[in-house]
Amino acid sequence: MKYCSACRVDVRDNWSVCPLCGRQLTLKPSPDSAGATGMPGSTASGKEKIKEHTAFPEIGLRFQRKKVKQLLTVVSLFAILLYFVSQSIWRFRFFGLEFVLFGLMVTWIMAVVLIRKRRNIVKGIVYVLVIFSLLSLYFDYIFGWLGWSLTFAIPILCIAALLAMFVMIQVVRLQAGDYILYLQLAALMGLLPLLFILMDWVVIDLPSWFSVLFSFLMFWSVLLRHKKAIWEELTKRMHV
């Protein structure tokens, strides 16, 4: 455990400087060593100071990516093993191993993106939407173009992304400036299925119409409600 005398906080993990003030951290002696060496921590007043300084909860300041990778690895191996066991028991083909691998790849990508963008979950959802849409197009192409990516995958992903953003905004209580542009970007992407309908690229129109209608309502409701916040964010990011 390390200690910052300026901020009076304990710092866990492998930090050499304080993440709050940037000053050099010192190694905090244990209570036993402090009492044995006659340091101030052995006195009553010293104990009170140490107790006061460690009033903050001991929370790791860095995300434990190693545990996430270990868990995902175990889940992936178990899923592949379960696939082969099912094949050996029932003796017929449910679906190809490539679909299992595709699902695992999507899971890994989702976990990595949300970990890297965890400080801005709405932005992470936009990344996931774009990546999954491109992946669906790619796999639809390599497995023989059937149009399921345009007919089902992308419209459903757009609706799911907007719903996920709405839920996260309500749960996390984000400020308008933290999510407004990403929400509008996702709504604009949800209007793309209209192009699929006009170009006759889809087999069934209903998923695309749902995506277009939902995105249209979301875009204009947010625009009318947060017009000022949208303009402020645009001027801030474009340095107008």
GROMACS .gro file of C-alpha atoms in nm:
model
  240
    1MET     CA    1   0.000   0.000   0.000
    2LYS     CA    2   0.132   0.346  -0.089
    3TYR     CA    3   0.038   0.680   0.061
    4CYS     CA    4   0.009   1.041  -0.060
    5SER     CA    5   0.085   1.289   0.216
    6ALA     CA    6  -0.063   1.581   0.021
    7CYS     CA    7  -0.402   1.423  -0.047
    8ARG     CA    8  -0.395   1.203   0.264
    9VAL     CA    9  -0.517   0.897   0.080
   10ASP     CA   10  -0.396   0.541   0.037
   11VAL     CA   11  -0.333   0.428  -0.320
   12ARG     CA   12  -0.350   0.068  -0.432
   13ASP     CA   13  -0.195  -0.105  -0.735
   14ASN     CA   14   0.133  -0.014  -0.903
   15TRP     CA   15   0.115   0.364  -0.895
   16SER     CA   16   0.437   0.559  -0.846
   17VAL     CA   17   0.273   0.903  -0.837
   18CYS     CA   18  -0.059   1.013  -0.690
   19PRO     CA   19  -0.339   0.996  -0.951
   20LEU     CA   20  -0.501   1.302  -0.790
   21CYS     CA   21  -0.217   1.551  -0.748
   22GLY     CA   22   0.074   1.391  -0.934
   23ARG     CA   23   0.314   1.393  -0.637
   24GLN     CA   24   0.550   1.107  -0.557
   25LEU     CA   25   0.396   0.836  -0.342
   26THR     CA   26   0.565   0.693  -0.035
   27LEU     CA   27   0.549   0.337   0.088
   28LYS     CA   28   0.312   0.323   0.381
   29PRO     CA   29   0.453   0.124   0.674
   30SER     CA   30   0.236  -0.141   0.833
   31PRO     CA   31   0.107  -0.080   1.189
   32ASP     CA   32   0.330  -0.359   1.324
   33SER     CA   33   0.646  -0.215   1.173
   34ALA     CA   34   0.550   0.134   1.285
   35GLY     CA   35   0.510   0.020   1.644
   36ALA     CA   36   0.831  -0.183   1.638
   37THR     CA   37   1.046   0.102   1.508
   38GLY     CA   38   0.895   0.364   1.734
   39MET     CA   39   0.743   0.564   1.451
   40PRO     CA   40   0.462   0.813   1.520
   41GLY     CA   41   0.211   0.552   1.405
   42SER     CA   42   0.270   0.368   1.734
   43THR     CA   43   0.136   0.653   1.946
   44ALA     CA   44  -0.233   0.710   2.011
   45SER     CA   45  -0.237   1.033   1.815
   46GLY     CA   46  -0.051   0.867   1.529
   47LYS     CA   47  -0.306   0.585   1.519
   48GLU     CA   48  -0.586   0.838   1.505
   49LYS     CA   49  -0.416   1.015   1.214
   50ILE     CA   50  -0.366   0.690   1.026
   51LYS     CA   51  -0.727   0.597   1.089
   52GLU     CA   52  -0.837   0.938   0.966
   53HIS     CA   53  -0.621   0.915   0.656
   54THR     CA   54  -0.754   0.570   0.563
   55ALA     CA   55  -1.118   0.665   0.595
   56PHE     CA   56  -1.164   0.621   0.219
   57PRO     CA   57  -1.258   0.272   0.095
   58GLU     CA   58  -0.976   0.068  -0.054
   59ILE     CA   59  -1.079   0.057  -0.420
   60GLY     CA   60  -0.844  -0.046  -0.696
   61LEU     CA   61  -0.794   0.244  -0.932
   62ARG     CA   62  -0.723   0.030  -1.235
   63PHE     CA   63  -0.964  -0.201  -1.411
   64GLN     CA   64  -0.870  -0.565  -1.360
   65ARG     CA   65  -0.855  -0.666  -1.724
   66LYS     CA   66  -0.678  -0.990  -1.638
   67LYS     CA   67  -0.985  -1.130  -1.461
   68VAL     CA   68  -1.208  -1.034  -1.752
   69LYS     CA   69  -0.977  -1.209  -2.000
   70GLN     CA   70  -0.959  -1.519  -1.783
   71LEU     CA   71  -1.337  -1.535  -1.751
   72LEU     CA   72  -1.391  -1.485  -2.125
   73THR     CA   73  -1.132  -1.753  -2.201
   74VAL     CA   74  -1.306  -2.004  -1.975
   75VAL     CA   75  -1.646  -1.922  -2.125
   76SER     CA   76  -1.510  -1.953  -2.481
   77LEU     CA   77  -1.348  -2.290  -2.417
   78PHE     CA   78  -1.662  -2.417  -2.244
   79ALA     CA   79  -1.881  -2.306  -2.537
   80ILE     CA   80  -1.658  -2.482  -2.790
   81LEU     CA   81  -1.646  -2.797  -2.575
   82LEU     CA   82  -2.024  -2.791  -2.536
   83TYR     CA   83  -2.061  -2.768  -2.913
   84PHE     CA   84  -1.850  -3.079  -2.976
   85VAL     CA   85  -2.022  -3.272  -2.696
   86SER     CA   86  -2.362  -3.187  -2.844
   87GLN     CA   87  -2.243  -3.301  -3.186
   88SER     CA   88  -2.119  -3.634  -3.050
   89ILE     CA   89  -2.440  -3.705  -2.854
   90TRP     CA   90  -2.710  -3.610  -3.103
   91ARG     CA   91  -2.517  -3.708  -3.415
   92PHE     CA   92  -2.661  -3.433  -3.631
   93ARG     CA   93  -2.558  -3.080  -3.715
   94PHE     CA   94  -2.730  -2.798  -3.531
   95PHE     CA   95  -2.520  -2.533  -3.699
   96GLY     CA   96  -2.161  -2.495  -3.803
   97LEU     CA   97  -1.874  -2.427  -3.566
   98GLU     CA   98  -1.819  -2.099  -3.751
   99PHE     CA   99  -2.138  -1.958  -3.595
  100VAL     CA  100  -2.012  -2.048  -3.247
  101LEU     CA  101  -1.682  -1.879  -3.322
  102PHE     CA  102  -1.866  -1.576  -3.460
  103GLY     CA  103  -2.068  -1.546  -3.140
  104LEU     CA  104  -1.755  -1.575  -2.927
  105MET     CA  105  -1.574  -1.317  -3.138
  106VAL     CA  106  -1.864  -1.076  -3.100
  107THR     CA  107  -1.861  -1.134  -2.723
  108TRP     CA  108  -1.489  -1.061  -2.701
  109ILE     CA  109  -1.521  -0.747  -2.912
  110MET     CA  110  -1.811  -0.622  -2.704
  111ALA     CA  111  -1.620  -0.680  -2.380
  112VAL     CA  112  -1.305  -0.509  -2.507
  113VAL     CA  113  -1.490  -0.207  -2.645
  114LEU     CA  114  -1.700  -0.154  -2.332
  115ILE     CA  115  -1.392  -0.192  -2.109
  116ARG     CA  116  -1.197   0.065  -2.309
  117LYS     CA  117  -1.495   0.302  -2.327
  118ARG     CA  118  -1.631   0.234  -1.978
  119ARG     CA  119  -1.593   0.599  -1.878
  120ASN     CA  120  -1.835   0.689  -2.159
  121ILE     CA  121  -2.076   0.399  -2.195
  122VAL     CA  122  -2.290   0.570  -2.461
  123LYS     CA  123  -1.985   0.618  -2.681
  124GLY     CA  124  -1.900   0.252  -2.627
  125ILE     CA  125  -2.247   0.150  -2.747
  126VAL     CA  126  -2.192   0.346  -3.071
  127TYR     CA  127  -1.863   0.162  -3.123
  128VAL     CA  128  -2.037  -0.172  -3.065
  129LEU     CA  129  -2.314  -0.077  -3.309
  130VAL     CA  130  -2.067   0.008  -3.586
  131ILE     CA  131  -1.849  -0.299  -3.528
  132PHE     CA  132  -2.139  -0.545  -3.513
  133SER     CA  133  -2.299  -0.396  -3.824
  134LEU     CA  134  -1.977  -0.436  -4.021
  135LEU     CA  135  -1.930  -0.789  -3.888
  136SER     CA  136  -2.282  -0.888  -3.992
  137LEU     CA  137  -2.217  -0.758  -4.344
  138TYR     CA  138  -1.889  -0.946  -4.360
  139PHE     CA  139  -2.029  -1.279  -4.246
  140ASP     CA  140  -2.334  -1.244  -4.468
  141TYR     CA  141  -2.094  -1.199  -4.759
  142ILE     CA  142  -1.854  -1.486  -4.685
  143PHE     CA  143  -2.132  -1.739  -4.618
  144GLY     CA  144  -2.311  -1.659  -4.942
  145TRP     CA  145  -2.509  -1.339  -4.963
  146LEU     CA  146  -2.863  -1.393  -4.831
  147GLY     CA  147  -2.934  -1.036  -4.722
  148TRP     CA  148  -3.000  -1.122  -4.355
  149SER     CA  149  -2.753  -0.855  -4.244
  150LEU     CA  150  -2.950  -0.577  -4.414
  151THR     CA  151  -3.293  -0.729  -4.352
  152PHE     CA  152  -3.258  -0.818  -3.985
  153ALA     CA  153  -2.917  -0.761  -3.824
  154ILE     CA  154  -2.851  -0.390  -3.885
  155PRO     CA  155  -3.209  -0.266  -3.817
  156ILE     CA  156  -3.226  -0.471  -3.497
  157LEU     CA  157  -2.881  -0.351  -3.388
  158CYS     CA  158  -2.984   0.013  -3.441
  159ILE     CA  159  -3.300  -0.027  -3.235
  160ALA     CA  160  -3.113  -0.218  -2.963
  161ALA     CA  161  -2.841   0.049  -2.946
  162LEU     CA  162  -3.095   0.331  -2.903
  163LEU     CA  163  -3.281   0.135  -2.636
  164ALA     CA  164  -2.955   0.056  -2.456
  165MET     CA  165  -2.856   0.424  -2.463
  166PHE     CA  166  -3.194   0.528  -2.328
  167VAL     CA  167  -3.165   0.279  -2.041
  168MET     CA  168  -2.807   0.378  -1.957
  169ILE     CA  169  -2.896   0.748  -1.960
  170GLN     CA  170  -3.176   0.684  -1.712
  171VAL     CA  171  -2.971   0.454  -1.488
  172VAL     CA  172  -2.638   0.637  -1.484
  173ARG     CA  173  -2.796   0.984  -1.488
  174LEU     CA  174  -2.557   1.128  -1.744
  175GLN     CA  175  -2.540   1.495  -1.829
  176ALA     CA  176  -2.681   1.592  -2.169
  177GLY     CA  177  -2.340   1.696  -2.298
  178ASP     CA  178  -2.195   1.352  -2.223
  179TYR     CA  179  -2.429   1.159  -2.450
  180ILE     CA  180  -2.623   1.394  -2.677
  181LEU     CA  181  -2.405   1.374  -2.990
  182TYR     CA  182  -2.360   0.997  -2.969
  183LEU     CA  183  -2.733   0.949  -2.928
  184GLN     CA  184  -2.801   1.160  -3.236
  185LEU     CA  185  -2.533   0.974  -3.431
  186ALA     CA  186  -2.695   0.641  -3.343
  187ALA     CA  187  -3.035   0.780  -3.446
  188LEU     CA  188  -2.896   0.887  -3.784
  189MET     CA  189  -2.750   0.541  -3.833
  190GLY     CA  190  -3.094   0.400  -3.756
  191LEU     CA  191  -3.228   0.588  -4.060
  192LEU     CA  192  -2.996   0.397  -4.297
  193PRO     CA  193  -3.243   0.106  -4.339
  194LEU     CA  194  -3.462   0.351  -4.531
  195LEU     CA  195  -3.196   0.337  -4.803
  196PHE     CA  196  -3.213  -0.044  -4.794
  197ILE     CA  197  -3.589  -0.026  -4.857
  198LEU     CA  198  -3.561   0.228  -5.139
  199MET     CA  199  -3.288   0.025  -5.311
  200ASP     CA  200  -3.487  -0.299  -5.263
  201TRP     CA  201  -3.201  -0.466  -5.075
  202VAL     CA  202  -3.417  -0.628  -4.806
  203VAL     CA  203  -3.641  -0.934  -4.820
  204ILE     CA  204  -3.878  -0.814  -4.546
  205ASP     CA  205  -3.942  -0.442  -4.496
  206LEU     CA  206  -4.083  -0.450  -4.143
  207PRO     CA  207  -3.758  -0.449  -3.937
  208SER     CA  208  -3.623  -0.161  -4.144
  209TRP     CA  209  -3.943   0.041  -4.105
  210PHE     CA  210  -3.933  -0.013  -3.729
  211SER     CA  211  -3.573   0.111  -3.719
  212VAL     CA  212  -3.650   0.416  -3.934
  213LEU     CA  213  -3.960   0.513  -3.736
  214PHE     CA  214  -3.797   0.465  -3.396
  215SER     CA  215  -3.481   0.651  -3.498
  216PHE     CA  216  -3.681   0.936  -3.653
  217LEU     CA  217  -3.884   0.986  -3.335
  218MET     CA  218  -3.573   0.963  -3.117
  219PHE     CA  219  -3.375   1.209  -3.329
  220TRP     CA  220  -3.641   1.482  -3.337
  221SER     CA  221  -3.747   1.442  -2.976
  222VAL     CA  222  -3.387   1.480  -2.860
  223LEU     CA  223  -3.328   1.769  -3.101
  224LEU     CA  224  -3.631   1.962  -2.977
  225ARG     CA  225  -3.559   1.892  -2.612
  226HIS     CA  226  -3.181   1.949  -2.608
  227LYS     CA  227  -3.128   2.194  -2.894
  228LYS     CA  228  -2.908   2.422  -2.683
  229ALA     CA  229  -2.694   2.137  -2.548
  230ILE     CA  230  -2.642   1.999  -2.899
  231TRP     CA  231  -2.527   2.337  -3.029
  232GLU     CA  232  -2.292   2.385  -2.734
  233GLU     CA  233  -2.134   2.042  -2.787
  234LEU     CA  234  -2.094   2.100  -3.161
  235THR     CA  235  -1.927   2.438  -3.110
  236LYS     CA  236  -1.703   2.290  -2.840
  237ARG     CA  237  -1.587   1.996  -3.052
  238MET     CA  238  -1.554   2.193  -3.376
  239HIS     CA  239  -1.384   2.485  -3.197
  240VAL     CA  240  -1.626   2.734  -3.351
   0.00000   0.00000   0.00000
